[in-house]
Each structure stands twice: as C-alpha cells, then as structure tokens.
mmCIF file of C-alpha atoms in Angstrom:
data_model
loop_
_atom_site.group_PDB
_atom_site.id
_atom_site.type_symbol
_atom_site.label_atom_id
_atom_site.label_comp_id
_atom_site.label_asym_id
_atom_site.label_seq_id
_atom_site.Cartn_x
_atom_site.Cartn_y
_atom_site.Cartn_z
ATOM 1 C CA MET G 184 -2.757 15.980 30.032
ATOM 2 C CA THR G 185 -3.363 18.921 27.679
ATOM 3 C CA ASP G 186 0.055 20.351 28.457
ATOM 4 C CA ALA G 187 1.764 16.960 28.145
ATOM 5 C CA VAL G 188 0.230 16.292 24.724
ATOM 6 C CA ALA G 189 1.061 19.829 23.572
ATOM 7 C CA ALA G 190 4.695 19.381 24.606
ATOM 8 C CA LEU G 191 4.806 15.958 22.961
ATOM 9 C CA SER G 192 3.371 17.468 19.797
ATOM 10 C CA ILE G 193 6.072 20.140 19.676
ATOM 11 C CA LEU G 194 8.859 17.641 20.303
ATOM 12 C CA SER G 195 7.488 15.216 17.709
ATOM 13 C CA HIS G 196 8.633 17.540 14.922
ATOM 14 C CA LEU G 197 12.277 17.276 16.027
ATOM 15 C CA THR G 198 14.851 14.617 15.293
ATOM 16 C CA GLY G 199 17.230 12.757 17.541
ATOM 17 C CA GLU G 200 17.405 11.031 20.859
ATOM 18 C CA ALA G 201 15.512 13.709 22.798
ATOM 19 C CA ARG G 202 12.416 13.205 20.643
ATOM 20 C CA ASP G 203 12.686 9.437 20.735
ATOM 21 C CA GLY G 204 13.154 9.458 24.495
ATOM 22 C CA VAL G 205 10.128 11.653 25.129
ATOM 23 C CA LEU G 206 7.937 9.535 22.845
ATOM 24 C CA ALA G 207 9.147 6.342 24.527
ATOM 25 C CA GLY G 208 8.584 7.780 27.993
ATOM 26 C CA PHE G 209 5.072 8.942 27.134
ATOM 27 C CA TYR G 210 4.282 5.529 25.691
ATOM 28 C CA ALA G 211 5.686 3.701 28.725
ATOM 29 C CA ARG G 212 3.548 5.783 31.057
ATOM 30 C CA TRP G 213 0.286 5.670 29.086
ATOM 31 C CA GLN G 214 0.405 2.441 27.062
ATOM 32 C CA ASP G 215 -2.533 0.947 28.953
ATOM 33 C CA GLU G 216 -4.814 3.964 28.463
ATOM 34 C CA PRO G 217 -6.421 3.619 25.014
ATOM 35 C CA LEU G 218 -7.574 7.229 24.627
ATOM 36 C CA VAL G 219 -4.192 8.618 25.628
ATOM 37 C CA LEU G 220 -2.427 6.105 23.409
ATOM 38 C CA ASP G 221 -4.556 7.357 20.498
ATOM 39 C CA LYS G 222 -3.090 10.804 21.152
ATOM 40 C CA TRP G 223 0.415 9.302 21.060
ATOM 41 C CA PHE G 224 -0.276 7.804 17.630
ATOM 42 C CA ALA G 225 -1.901 11.020 16.359
ATOM 43 C CA VAL G 226 0.960 13.254 17.499
ATOM 44 C CA GLN G 227 3.441 11.178 15.517
ATOM 45 C CA ALA G 228 1.186 11.039 12.447
ATOM 46 C CA ARG G 229 0.845 14.842 12.383
ATOM 47 C CA ALA G 230 4.568 15.524 12.819
ATOM 48 C CA THR G 231 5.796 17.433 9.781
ATOM 49 C CA ARG G 232 9.023 15.556 9.246
ATOM 50 C CA PRO G 233 10.619 14.280 6.029
ATOM 51 C CA ASP G 234 10.161 10.709 7.287
ATOM 52 C CA SER G 235 6.515 11.023 8.335
ATOM 53 C CA VAL G 236 5.333 8.422 5.811
ATOM 54 C CA GLU G 237 7.913 5.956 7.101
ATOM 55 C CA THR G 238 6.929 6.731 10.692
ATOM 56 C CA VAL G 239 3.265 6.058 9.974
ATOM 57 C CA ARG G 240 4.135 2.912 8.041
ATOM 58 C CA ALA G 241 6.195 1.652 11.007
ATOM 59 C CA LEU G 242 3.404 2.466 13.451
ATOM 60 C CA LEU G 243 1.024 0.301 11.400
ATOM 61 C CA SER G 244 3.048 -2.655 12.741
ATOM 62 C CA HIS G 245 3.039 -1.441 16.344
ATOM 63 C CA PRO G 246 1.645 -4.073 18.750
ATOM 64 C CA LYS G 247 -0.960 -1.610 20.055
ATOM 65 C CA PHE G 248 -2.209 -0.724 16.559
ATOM 66 C CA SER G 249 -4.982 -2.538 14.739
ATOM 67 C CA LEU G 250 -6.785 -1.642 11.533
ATOM 68 C CA LYS G 251 -9.881 -3.114 13.179
ATOM 69 C CA ASN G 252 -9.848 -0.426 15.891
ATOM 70 C CA PRO G 253 -11.611 2.625 14.380
ATOM 71 C CA ASN G 254 -10.335 5.058 17.008
ATOM 72 C CA ARG G 255 -6.767 3.917 16.468
ATOM 73 C CA VAL G 256 -7.172 4.170 12.682
ATOM 74 C CA ARG G 257 -8.543 7.704 12.989
ATOM 75 C CA ALA G 258 -5.670 8.599 15.322
ATOM 76 C CA LEU G 259 -2.936 7.315 13.036
ATOM 77 C CA ILE G 260 -4.195 7.289 9.451
ATOM 78 C CA GLY G 261 -6.820 10.011 9.792
ATOM 79 C CA SER G 262 -4.373 12.341 11.531
ATOM 80 C CA PHE G 263 -1.778 11.699 8.859
ATOM 81 C CA ALA G 264 -4.058 12.110 5.843
ATOM 82 C CA HIS G 265 -6.127 15.016 7.157
ATOM 83 C CA GLY G 266 -3.730 16.655 9.620
ATOM 84 C CA ASN G 267 -0.298 16.396 8.017
ATOM 85 C CA PRO G 268 -0.471 18.026 4.572
ATOM 86 C CA THR G 269 3.331 18.063 4.325
ATOM 87 C CA GLY G 270 3.624 14.329 4.806
ATOM 88 C CA PHE G 271 0.491 13.313 2.945
ATOM 89 C CA ASN G 272 1.373 15.493 -0.052
ATOM 90 C CA ARG G 273 5.033 14.486 -0.088
ATOM 91 C CA ALA G 274 6.631 15.192 -3.457
ATOM 92 C CA ASP G 275 7.309 11.524 -4.222
ATOM 93 C CA GLY G 276 3.666 10.497 -3.751
ATOM 94 C CA ALA G 277 4.443 8.109 -0.878
ATOM 95 C CA GLY G 278 1.694 9.641 1.260
ATOM 96 C CA TYR G 279 -0.910 8.989 -1.426
ATOM 97 C CA GLU G 280 0.314 5.425 -1.888
ATOM 98 C CA LEU G 281 0.194 4.783 1.850
ATOM 99 C CA LEU G 282 -3.340 6.089 2.233
ATOM 100 C CA ALA G 283 -4.590 4.213 -0.829
ATOM 101 C CA ALA G 284 -3.113 0.909 0.393
ATOM 102 C CA VAL G 285 -4.408 1.260 3.950
ATOM 103 C CA ALA G 286 -7.853 2.428 2.829
ATOM 104 C CA LEU G 287 -8.086 -0.528 0.455
ATOM 105 C CA ASP G 288 -7.307 -2.924 3.326
ATOM 106 C CA ILE G 289 -9.851 -1.247 5.605
ATOM 107 C CA ASP G 290 -12.490 -1.133 2.857
ATOM 108 C CA ARG G 291 -12.852 -4.914 3.062
ATOM 109 C CA PHE G 292 -14.279 -4.819 6.596
ATOM 110 C CA ASN G 293 -15.156 -1.161 7.333
ATOM 111 C CA PRO G 294 -16.221 0.639 4.126
ATOM 112 C CA HIS G 295 -17.459 3.721 5.961
ATOM 113 C CA MET G 296 -14.081 4.258 7.625
ATOM 114 C CA ALA G 297 -12.221 3.700 4.355
ATOM 115 C CA ALA G 298 -14.441 6.193 2.535
ATOM 116 C CA ARG G 299 -13.900 8.786 5.239
ATOM 117 C CA LEU G 300 -10.130 8.383 4.998
ATOM 118 C CA LEU G 301 -10.233 8.633 1.204
ATOM 119 C CA GLY G 302 -11.859 12.049 1.571
ATOM 120 C CA ALA G 303 -8.313 13.359 2.112
ATOM 121 C CA PHE G 304 -7.864 13.164 -1.666
ATOM 122 C CA GLU G 305 -10.683 15.654 -2.332
ATOM 123 C CA SER G 306 -8.339 18.625 -2.738
ATOM 124 C CA TRP G 307 -5.947 16.938 -5.179
ATOM 125 C CA ARG G 308 -6.802 19.385 -7.982
ATOM 126 C CA THR G 309 -5.442 22.309 -5.934
ATOM 127 C CA LEU G 310 -1.959 20.785 -5.787
ATOM 128 C CA GLY G 311 0.976 21.482 -8.054
ATOM 129 C CA ARG G 312 1.114 19.571 -11.321
ATOM 130 C CA ARG G 313 3.471 16.813 -10.149
ATOM 131 C CA ARG G 314 1.511 16.116 -6.970
ATOM 132 C CA GLN G 315 -1.770 16.225 -8.905
ATOM 133 C CA ALA G 316 -0.462 13.533 -11.228
ATOM 134 C CA LEU G 317 0.652 11.325 -8.329
ATOM 135 C CA ALA G 318 -2.624 11.743 -6.438
ATOM 136 C CA LYS G 319 -4.622 11.094 -9.592
ATOM 137 C CA THR G 320 -2.640 7.918 -10.248
ATOM 138 C CA ALA G 321 -3.394 6.667 -6.730
ATOM 139 C CA LEU G 322 -7.090 7.452 -7.206
ATOM 140 C CA GLN G 323 -7.205 5.774 -10.607
ATOM 141 C CA GLN G 324 -5.560 2.653 -9.197
ATOM 142 C CA LEU G 325 -8.170 2.587 -6.446
ATOM 143 C CA ALA G 326 -10.955 3.068 -8.994
ATOM 144 C CA SER G 327 -9.692 0.060 -10.954
ATOM 145 C CA THR G 328 -9.940 -2.279 -7.949
ATOM 146 C CA PRO G 329 -13.071 -3.747 -6.390
ATOM 147 C CA LEU G 330 -14.272 -1.243 -3.786
ATOM 148 C CA SER G 331 -17.262 -0.974 -1.502
ATOM 149 C CA THR G 332 -20.061 1.295 -2.609
ATOM 150 C CA ASP G 333 -18.990 3.900 -0.034
ATOM 151 C CA SER G 334 -15.365 4.028 -1.157
ATOM 152 C CA TYR G 335 -16.192 3.825 -4.852
ATOM 153 C CA GLU G 336 -18.503 6.813 -4.483
ATOM 154 C CA ILE G 337 -15.767 8.924 -2.871
ATOM 155 C CA VAL G 338 -13.100 7.848 -5.374
ATOM 156 C CA SER G 339 -15.270 8.367 -8.455
ATOM 157 C CA LYS G 340 -16.611 11.693 -7.180
ATOM 158 C CA THR G 341 -13.092 12.862 -6.370
ATOM 159 C CA LEU G 342 -11.795 11.887 -9.800
ATOM 160 C CA GLY G 343 -14.752 13.571 -11.501
ATOM 161 C CA ASN G 344 -14.747 13.375 -15.274
ATOM 162 C CA ASP G 345 -11.015 12.756 -15.615
#
C-alpha cells in the first residue's frame, strides 16, 4: 500500500489521461475501504497543479465525501490547506476563499475541526504583498460573520491588531 500511494502521489501532479486513469483505477479498487479512500482524497488535495483549487472543489461534491466525516475532511481540506502551499496560496486567492467557505460551513456543526483548518492562515504575514492582502480579506470576511468561539479565537488571533 505504501508503494501504491507513493506512486499515486507522484502521478497526481501530472496532467492527462494517464493520471486520470490511475486515479480512477485506484478509486475503483479501494472505494469501499474508508482509510484507503482518505489517502485517495489527500493525494489529490496535495497535488501541486494549477487547477488544485478546482480539483478540491469538485471533490467536495464526490459521493464518498461528506463534511460531516472528520477523517474525510482532514484528508481533503486539511491536506489542501496544510499540505499544498502552492494551491492554497494561489495568486488569485481562490485557495483562501475555498478554505474560508468550507470552514464556515463546518463551523456550524464541528467548531473544533473548523478552527483547526483555519490554522492554515497563521502564516499569512510571511506571504508576498498581494497574497497577504487576499488572505487578510478572507480572514476579515470570516471575522465579520457569526463564528463559534473556537473559530473566532483562531481568526482574531491570526488577524492580530490589523
């Protein structure tokens, strides 16, 4: 399994039919094994591709994905936000918007999970000026919405005195 996931991880960074075929084959073989399926989601979320945000967004609608499944959320959203700095910090801010929207949804029923995901924003001040502005905007929008105590603490602490 270690070798199979490693190979899948390498191929997930590519484009084209070969990648799609390998991902589909892995899914077909392991779709009924929750822990292995979590790896399938995580591999795609960590793939440093220009369309990683769109891939993660599409996987949110996958029949085997549920925001109410913490392991699946960690595999997809956690892997994207914490394990794919290229995708999460995309120059157009789409990664920040995606995380903010998903965390806000999750915050309604699992505040601890939402707060943990929002921790990905903690390094926003180390980014270039444009990315800082986009991340800050996402954080400010979150701060202006009703949040759980857990998420509000992370957002306000991350924003600091700005």
